Amino acid sequence: MDFRAKREDFPTLRDENAPAYLDNACVTLRPDSVINAIHEYYTTGPGCGGRSVHRYGTKISQATSASRAKLGTFLNARSNNEVVFTRNATQSLNQVAHGMSWEKGDVVLTTDREHNSNLVPWLQLEQEQGIDHRVVASRPDNTFDLEAFEAACADAGSKLKMVSVSHVGNLDGICLPIKEVAKIAHDHGALICVDGAQSTPHMDVDVQDLDIDFMAFSIHKMCGPSGMGGLWGRYELLDNLRTIQAGGQTVQTSHYDSLEWAAPPARFEGGLGHFSGMMATGAAIDYLSALDMNAVQEQEIKLNRIMSKTVRGLDGVDIIGPEDAAQRGGICSILMHELPAHDIALLLDEAAGVMVRSGQHCVHSWFNNRGHLNGSLRASAYFYNTEEEAKLFADTFEEAVQAFS
Ligand SMILES: Cc1ncc(COP(=O)(O)O)c(C=O)c1O
């Protein structure tokens, strides 16, 4: 697949002074088709979907249904009604966590390298409702410890209610064997919720094949618009979930003293929707659907190998995760120890136009637990990045490390 040609689709990459944008784990760049879809909404029919029956309303209703159907196909959902539009993956995870009913002592298992969005909701439930949140430790190289996980499931016994894990970690790019994790969770009578924020943009994700119960994802990490995310859930589970955003759109009808909830997904989409975002989501999914996702993954690993090779040879820094870049996808996350991560990230941009992320990447718990308070510097590649950009990052990073050492 000629990914270099794809750069022409992205306004920021057509610019002759285009930066080497390597912060894709945070948010990806957007192609013309996505930007045009947003423009189209505001210029050709800025109405309200799902309610008004005039031409604007009907156009938006049809367009948002089409976007939902595209997402359903992309994830291989059983029905488009299993796809809920949300603001972001965080809202999706909160919808699952706060939409279920809990009893004191119910066990929820996560790993020790979760994004705050898949940690804080569970900590909140522990504080407020007395659930028992337990953390499964990873192996020393940060990879998932299936045996430790199975032992934790057995230890929780009949109290185990939910396993909630990231598919791919934003800290290190490590991918969990979700199919096996799901089987073990189900064998122990628990549900499994997968944080797919870092997997759905980068690989084929088939929710039926994975045999999971919920998946949260971020459209803005999938070439889509800001302010858009999604939740996929098994229909019968969604149908038993309490909405965390009750109001307009979420009921069939209401009386002064009672109501009838709407069926999913409407029950979870309270209030006026982000219609331009929903339309642009359809454009983003069209864009990704035309790519070979296996080739996307290979391209990212190829670029990561270039970055990792140089970084591995440097004193004073360490790559988080296994040596082999193939186990870290497009993410090269570098533990900075005594070096100033933010200063180096600023320098990379100012000196060479290389954009990366620095800090603790919303995985504070992992850094706090290990005393790595300086955080990491994370370069994250996507299909449109080039080998030249990966080399530019590696060379400039090497110079910066030497300058600050
Ligand atoms: C693994 C992971 N989970 C959750 C999130 C939160 O995503 P969102 O910003 O869409 O809420 C992120 C964002 O970086 C992430 O990388």
Coordinates of C-alpha atoms and ligand atoms in Angstrom, one line a residue:
M1 CA 0.0 0.0 0.0
D2 CA 1.4 3.4 -1.0
F3 CA 1.1 5.3 2.2
R4 CA 3.3 8.1 1.0
A5 CA 0.6 9.0 -1.5
K6 CA -1.9 9.2 1.3
R7 CA -0.1 12.3 2.7
E8 CA -1.7 14.3 -0.1
D9 CA -5.1 13.7 1.6
F10 CA -4.0 15.6 4.7
P11 CA -3.8 19.4 4.6
T12 CA -1.2 19.6 7.3
L13 CA 1.0 17.1 5.5
R14 CA 0.7 18.8 2.1
D15 CA 2.4 21.9 3.6
E16 CA 6.0 22.1 2.6
N17 CA 6.9 22.9 6.2
A18 CA 4.9 19.9 7.5
P19 CA 6.0 18.8 10.9
A20 CA 7.1 15.3 11.6
Y21 CA 3.9 14.6 13.5
L22 CA 4.5 11.7 15.9
D23 CA 1.8 12.3 18.5
N24 CA -0.8 10.0 16.9
A25 CA -1.5 8.1 20.1
C26 CA -3.0 11.4 21.4
V27 CA -4.9 12.5 18.3
T28 CA -4.4 11.8 14.6
L29 CA -4.4 14.2 11.7
R30 CA -7.5 14.5 9.6
P31 CA -7.9 14.0 5.9
D32 CA -9.8 16.5 3.6
S33 CA -12.9 14.2 3.5
V34 CA -13.4 14.5 7.2
I35 CA -12.9 18.2 7.3
N36 CA -15.2 18.6 4.3
A37 CA -17.9 16.6 6.1
I38 CA -17.9 19.0 9.0
H39 CA -18.1 21.9 6.5
E40 CA -20.9 20.2 4.7
Y41 CA -23.0 19.9 7.8
Y42 CA -22.7 23.6 8.6
T43 CA -23.1 24.8 5.0
T44 CA -25.8 22.5 3.6
G45 CA -28.0 21.4 6.4
P46 CA -27.2 22.5 9.9
G47 CA -30.3 20.9 11.4
C48 CA -31.1 18.4 14.2
G49 CA -31.2 14.7 13.5
G50 CA -33.6 12.2 15.1
R51 CA -36.3 14.8 15.8
S52 CA -37.1 17.4 13.2
V53 CA -38.8 16.0 10.0
H54 CA -38.0 18.9 7.7
R55 CA -35.4 18.4 5.0
Y56 CA -32.4 19.5 7.2
G57 CA -33.6 17.1 10.0
T58 CA -34.1 14.2 7.6
K59 CA -30.8 14.7 6.0
I60 CA -28.9 14.6 9.3
S61 CA -30.9 11.6 10.6
Q62 CA -30.0 9.7 7.5
A63 CA -26.3 10.8 7.6
T64 CA -25.9 9.9 11.3
S65 CA -27.6 6.5 10.7
A66 CA -25.2 5.9 7.8
S67 CA -22.2 6.7 10.0
R68 CA -23.4 4.4 12.7
A69 CA -23.8 1.6 10.2
K70 CA -20.3 2.2 8.9
L71 CA -18.9 1.9 12.4
G72 CA -21.0 -1.2 13.0
T73 CA -19.5 -2.8 9.8
F74 CA -15.9 -1.6 10.8
L75 CA -16.1 -3.3 14.2
N76 CA -18.3 -6.2 12.9
A77 CA -21.1 -5.5 15.3
R78 CA -24.1 -7.8 15.2
S79 CA -26.4 -4.8 14.8
N80 CA -25.9 -1.1 14.2
N81 CA -27.9 -0.5 17.4
E82 CA -24.9 -1.8 19.3
V83 CA -23.0 1.3 18.4
V84 CA -23.4 4.4 20.6
F85 CA -22.0 7.8 19.8
T86 CA -20.2 9.4 22.7
R87 CA -17.9 12.4 23.2
N88 CA -14.8 10.2 23.6
A89 CA -13.5 6.9 25.0
T90 CA -13.6 8.3 28.5
Q91 CA -17.4 8.9 28.3
S92 CA -17.8 5.4 26.9
L93 CA -15.9 3.8 29.7
N94 CA -17.9 5.9 32.3
Q95 CA -21.1 4.9 30.6
V96 CA -20.2 1.2 31.2
A97 CA -18.8 1.7 34.8
H98 CA -21.6 3.9 36.0
G99 CA -24.3 2.3 33.9
M100 CA -24.1 -1.1 35.7
S101 CA -25.4 -1.9 39.1
W102 CA -22.9 -2.9 41.7
E103 CA -22.9 -4.5 45.0
K104 CA -20.4 -3.9 47.7
G105 CA -17.4 -6.2 47.3
D106 CA -18.0 -6.8 43.5
V107 CA -14.5 -7.3 42.0
V108 CA -13.3 -5.4 38.9
L109 CA -9.9 -6.3 37.5
T110 CA -7.7 -3.9 35.5
T111 CA -4.0 -4.0 34.6
D112 CA -1.3 -1.9 36.2
R113 CA -0.8 0.1 33.0
E114 CA -4.3 1.6 32.3
H115 CA -5.0 5.1 31.0
N116 CA -6.8 7.1 33.7
S117 CA -10.0 6.7 31.7
N118 CA -10.0 3.0 32.5
L119 CA -8.8 3.4 36.0
V120 CA -10.5 6.5 37.6
P121 CA -14.1 5.4 36.9
W122 CA -13.4 2.2 38.8
L123 CA -11.6 4.0 41.6
Q124 CA -14.6 6.3 41.9
L125 CA -16.9 3.3 42.2
E126 CA -14.6 1.9 44.8
Q127 CA -14.8 5.1 46.8
E128 CA -18.5 5.7 46.3
Q129 CA -20.1 2.2 46.1
G130 CA -17.6 -0.1 47.7
I131 CA -16.6 -2.2 44.7
D132 CA -13.3 -4.0 45.0
H133 CA -10.9 -2.8 42.3
R134 CA -7.9 -5.0 41.8
V135 CA -4.8 -4.5 39.7
V136 CA -3.2 -7.3 37.8
A137 CA 0.6 -6.8 37.7
S138 CA 2.3 -7.0 34.3
R139 CA 5.6 -8.9 33.7
P140 CA 8.8 -7.0 34.3
D141 CA 8.9 -6.1 30.6
N142 CA 5.4 -4.6 30.9
T143 CA 3.7 -7.4 28.8
F144 CA 0.5 -8.9 30.0
D145 CA 0.8 -11.8 32.5
L146 CA -1.9 -14.2 31.5
E147 CA -1.1 -16.6 34.4
A148 CA -1.3 -13.8 36.9
F149 CA -4.6 -12.7 35.4
E150 CA -6.0 -16.2 35.6
A151 CA -4.9 -16.4 39.2
A152 CA -6.5 -13.1 40.0
C153 CA -9.8 -14.3 38.4
A154 CA -9.7 -17.5 40.5
D155 CA -8.9 -15.5 43.6
A156 CA -11.8 -13.2 43.1
G157 CA -14.1 -16.2 42.6
S158 CA -17.8 -15.5 42.4
K159 CA -17.2 -11.8 43.3
L160 CA -15.6 -11.2 40.0
K161 CA -17.9 -9.1 37.9
M162 CA -15.9 -7.2 35.4
V163 CA -12.5 -7.3 33.6
S164 CA -11.7 -3.9 32.1
V165 CA -8.4 -3.7 30.2
S166 CA -6.9 -1.7 27.4
H167 CA -6.5 -3.6 24.1
V168 CA -3.3 -1.7 23.3
G169 CA -1.6 0.5 25.9
N170 CA -1.0 4.1 25.2
L171 CA 1.9 4.0 27.6
D172 CA 3.9 1.4 25.7
G173 CA 2.0 0.1 22.6
I174 CA 1.7 -3.4 24.1
C175 CA -1.2 -5.4 22.8
L176 CA -3.1 -7.8 25.0
P177 CA -4.3 -11.2 23.9
I178 CA -7.9 -10.1 24.2
K179 CA -9.5 -13.2 22.9
E180 CA -7.8 -15.3 25.6
V181 CA -8.5 -12.7 28.3
A182 CA -12.2 -12.6 27.3
K183 CA -12.4 -16.4 27.4
I184 CA -10.9 -16.5 30.9
A185 CA -13.1 -13.6 32.1
H186 CA -16.2 -15.4 30.8
D187 CA -15.2 -18.7 32.2
H188 CA -15.1 -17.0 35.6
G189 CA -18.6 -15.5 35.1
A190 CA -17.4 -11.9 34.5
L191 CA -18.0 -9.4 31.7
I192 CA -15.1 -7.9 29.7
C193 CA -14.9 -4.3 28.7
V194 CA -12.1 -3.4 26.3
D195 CA -10.6 0.0 26.0
G196 CA -9.9 0.1 22.3
A197 CA -8.7 3.7 22.1
Q198 CA -5.3 2.5 20.8
S199 CA -6.4 -0.5 18.9
T200 CA -9.3 0.5 16.6
P201 CA -7.1 3.1 14.7
H202 CA -4.3 0.6 14.1
M203 CA -5.5 -2.9 13.5
D204 CA -8.5 -5.0 12.4
V205 CA -10.8 -5.2 15.4
D206 CA -13.7 -7.6 15.2
V207 CA -15.8 -7.5 18.4
Q208 CA -17.5 -10.8 17.6
D209 CA -14.3 -12.6 16.9
L210 CA -12.8 -11.2 20.1
D211 CA -16.0 -12.3 21.9
I212 CA -16.0 -9.3 24.2
D213 CA -18.9 -7.5 25.9
F214 CA -18.1 -3.8 25.6
M215 CA -15.5 -1.7 23.7
A216 CA -14.8 2.0 24.0
F217 CA -12.9 3.9 21.3
S218 CA -11.9 7.4 20.3
I219 CA -12.9 8.6 16.8
H220 CA -10.4 11.5 17.1
K221 CA -7.6 8.8 17.1
M222 CA -9.0 7.3 13.9
C223 CA -8.6 10.3 11.6
G224 CA -12.0 11.5 12.8
P225 CA -13.2 14.8 14.3
S226 CA -12.5 16.0 17.8
G227 CA -15.2 15.5 20.4
M228 CA -16.3 12.1 19.0
G229 CA -15.9 8.7 20.5
G230 CA -17.9 5.5 20.5
L231 CA -19.1 2.7 22.7
W232 CA -19.9 -0.7 21.3
G233 CA -21.7 -3.2 23.5
R234 CA -23.6 -6.4 23.2
Y235 CA -27.2 -5.3 22.6
E236 CA -28.7 -7.3 25.5
L237 CA -26.1 -5.8 27.8
L238 CA -26.7 -2.2 26.6
D239 CA -30.4 -2.8 27.0
N240 CA -29.8 -3.5 30.7
L241 CA -27.5 -0.5 31.2
R242 CA -28.6 2.7 33.0
T243 CA -27.9 5.8 31.0
I244 CA -25.5 8.4 32.6
Q245 CA -27.0 11.1 30.4
A246 CA -30.8 11.1 30.9
G247 CA -32.9 13.7 28.9
G248 CA -34.0 14.5 25.4
Q249 CA -33.7 11.5 23.0
T250 CA -33.3 9.0 25.8
V251 CA -37.0 8.2 26.4
Q252 CA -39.9 6.8 24.3
T253 CA -42.2 9.0 26.4
S254 CA -42.5 10.7 29.8
H255 CA -45.3 11.6 32.2
Y256 CA -45.2 13.8 35.3
D257 CA -44.5 10.8 37.4
S258 CA -43.0 8.1 35.0
L259 CA -41.1 7.4 31.8
E260 CA -40.4 4.8 29.3
W261 CA -36.8 4.5 28.3
A262 CA -35.8 4.5 24.6
A263 CA -34.0 1.4 23.3
P264 CA -30.2 1.6 22.8
P265 CA -28.4 3.4 21.3
A266 CA -30.8 6.5 21.8
R267 CA -31.0 5.9 25.5
F268 CA -27.4 6.8 25.9
E269 CA -27.3 9.8 23.5
G270 CA -29.1 12.4 25.6
G271 CA -29.2 16.0 24.4
L272 CA -28.5 17.5 21.0
G273 CA -25.9 15.5 19.2
H274 CA -22.6 16.5 17.8
F275 CA -24.0 16.1 14.3
S276 CA -21.1 17.5 12.3
G277 CA -18.9 15.1 14.2
M278 CA -21.2 12.2 13.5
M279 CA -21.2 13.0 9.8
A280 CA -17.4 13.4 9.8
T281 CA -17.1 10.1 11.6
G282 CA -18.7 8.4 8.6
A283 CA -16.0 10.0 6.4
A284 CA -13.3 8.9 8.8
I285 CA -14.5 5.3 8.8
D286 CA -14.8 5.4 5.0
Y287 CA -11.2 6.5 4.9
L288 CA -9.9 3.8 7.3
S289 CA -12.0 1.2 5.7
A290 CA -10.2 1.8 2.4
L291 CA -6.8 1.0 4.1
D292 CA -5.4 -2.4 4.6
M293 CA -5.2 -2.4 8.4
N294 CA -2.5 -5.2 8.4
A295 CA -0.4 -3.0 6.2
V296 CA -1.0 0.0 8.6
Q297 CA 0.3 -2.1 11.5
E298 CA 3.3 -3.2 9.5
Q299 CA 4.2 0.4 8.5
E300 CA 4.0 1.5 12.1
I301 CA 6.2 -1.3 13.3
K302 CA 8.7 -0.6 10.5
L303 CA 8.9 3.1 11.7
N304 CA 9.1 2.1 15.3
R305 CA 12.1 -0.2 14.5
I306 CA 14.0 2.8 13.1
M307 CA 13.2 4.9 16.1
S308 CA 13.9 2.1 18.7
K309 CA 17.2 1.1 17.2
T310 CA 18.7 4.6 17.8
V311 CA 17.1 5.1 21.2
R312 CA 18.3 1.7 22.5
G313 CA 21.9 2.7 22.0
L314 CA 21.6 5.9 24.2
D315 CA 22.7 6.2 27.8
G316 CA 20.4 7.5 30.4
V317 CA 17.1 6.5 28.7
D318 CA 15.1 3.3 28.3
I319 CA 12.3 2.2 26.1
I320 CA 9.2 1.1 28.1
G321 CA 8.2 -2.4 27.1
P322 CA 9.9 -5.3 25.2
E323 CA 13.0 -4.8 23.0
D324 CA 11.2 -5.9 19.9
A325 CA 9.3 -3.0 18.3
A326 CA 6.8 -5.5 16.8
Q327 CA 5.4 -5.9 20.3
R328 CA 5.0 -2.2 20.7
G329 CA 3.2 -1.3 17.5
G330 CA 3.8 2.3 16.5
I331 CA 4.7 3.5 20.0
C332 CA 8.2 4.2 21.1
S333 CA 7.8 5.4 24.7
I334 CA 11.1 6.4 26.3
L335 CA 11.6 6.5 30.1
M336 CA 13.5 9.8 30.7
H337 CA 14.9 9.1 34.2
E338 CA 16.8 12.3 35.1
L339 CA 16.3 14.0 31.8
P340 CA 13.7 16.8 31.3
A341 CA 11.0 15.2 29.1
H342 CA 9.1 18.4 28.4
D343 CA 12.2 20.4 27.6
I344 CA 13.4 17.8 25.2
A345 CA 9.9 17.6 23.5
L346 CA 9.9 21.3 23.1
L347 CA 13.4 21.3 21.6
L348 CA 12.4 18.5 19.1
D349 CA 9.6 20.7 17.8
E350 CA 11.6 24.0 17.8
A351 CA 14.8 22.6 16.3
A352 CA 13.4 20.0 13.9
G353 CA 9.6 20.2 13.7
V354 CA 9.2 16.9 15.4
M355 CA 6.0 16.7 17.5
V356 CA 5.9 14.1 20.3
R357 CA 4.2 13.8 23.7
S358 CA 6.0 14.1 27.0
G359 CA 4.9 13.4 30.5
Q360 CA 2.9 10.6 32.1
H361 CA 0.3 10.2 29.3
C362 CA -2.6 9.9 31.8
V363 CA -1.0 6.7 33.2
H364 CA 0.1 8.4 36.4
S365 CA -0.4 5.3 38.4
W366 CA 2.3 3.4 36.5
F367 CA 4.9 6.1 36.9
N368 CA 4.0 6.9 40.5
N369 CA 4.2 3.2 41.4
R370 CA 7.8 3.0 40.0
G371 CA 8.9 6.5 41.1
H372 CA 9.5 7.6 37.5
L373 CA 8.1 11.0 38.1
N374 CA 9.9 12.6 35.1
G375 CA 7.6 10.6 32.8
S376 CA 8.4 9.5 29.3
L377 CA 8.8 11.0 25.9
R378 CA 6.5 9.1 23.5
A379 CA 6.8 9.1 19.7
S380 CA 3.7 7.4 18.2
A381 CA 3.6 6.7 14.4
Y382 CA 0.7 6.3 12.0
F383 CA 0.5 5.1 8.4
Y384 CA 1.2 8.5 7.0
N385 CA 4.5 8.9 8.7
T386 CA 7.7 8.3 6.7
E387 CA 11.0 6.6 7.3
E388 CA 12.6 10.0 7.0
E389 CA 10.4 11.3 9.8
A390 CA 11.3 8.4 12.0
K391 CA 15.0 9.0 11.3
L392 CA 14.6 12.7 12.0
F393 CA 13.1 11.9 15.3
A394 CA 15.8 9.4 16.2
D395 CA 18.7 11.7 15.2
T396 CA 17.3 14.8 16.9
F397 CA 16.4 12.9 20.0
E398 CA 19.9 11.5 20.2
E399 CA 21.4 15.1 19.9
A400 CA 19.0 16.4 22.5
V401 CA 19.8 13.6 25.0
Q402 CA 23.5 14.4 24.5
A403 CA 22.9 18.1 25.0
F404 CA 21.0 17.6 28.2
S405 CA 23.2 14.9 29.7
Ligands
LIG1 C1 -5.6 3.7 26.0 C2 -6.5 5.0 26.1 N1 -7.6 4.9 26.7 C3 -8.5 6.0 26.9 C4 -8.1 7.2 26.3 C5 -9.0 8.3 26.5 O1 -9.5 8.6 25.2 P1 -10.5 9.9 25.0 O2 -9.6 11.1 25.0 O3 -11.1 9.6 23.7 O4 -11.4 9.9 26.1 C6 -6.9 7.3 25.7 C7 -6.4 8.6 25.2 O5 -5.3 8.9 24.9 C8 -6.1 6.2 25.5 O6 -4.9 6.2 24.9

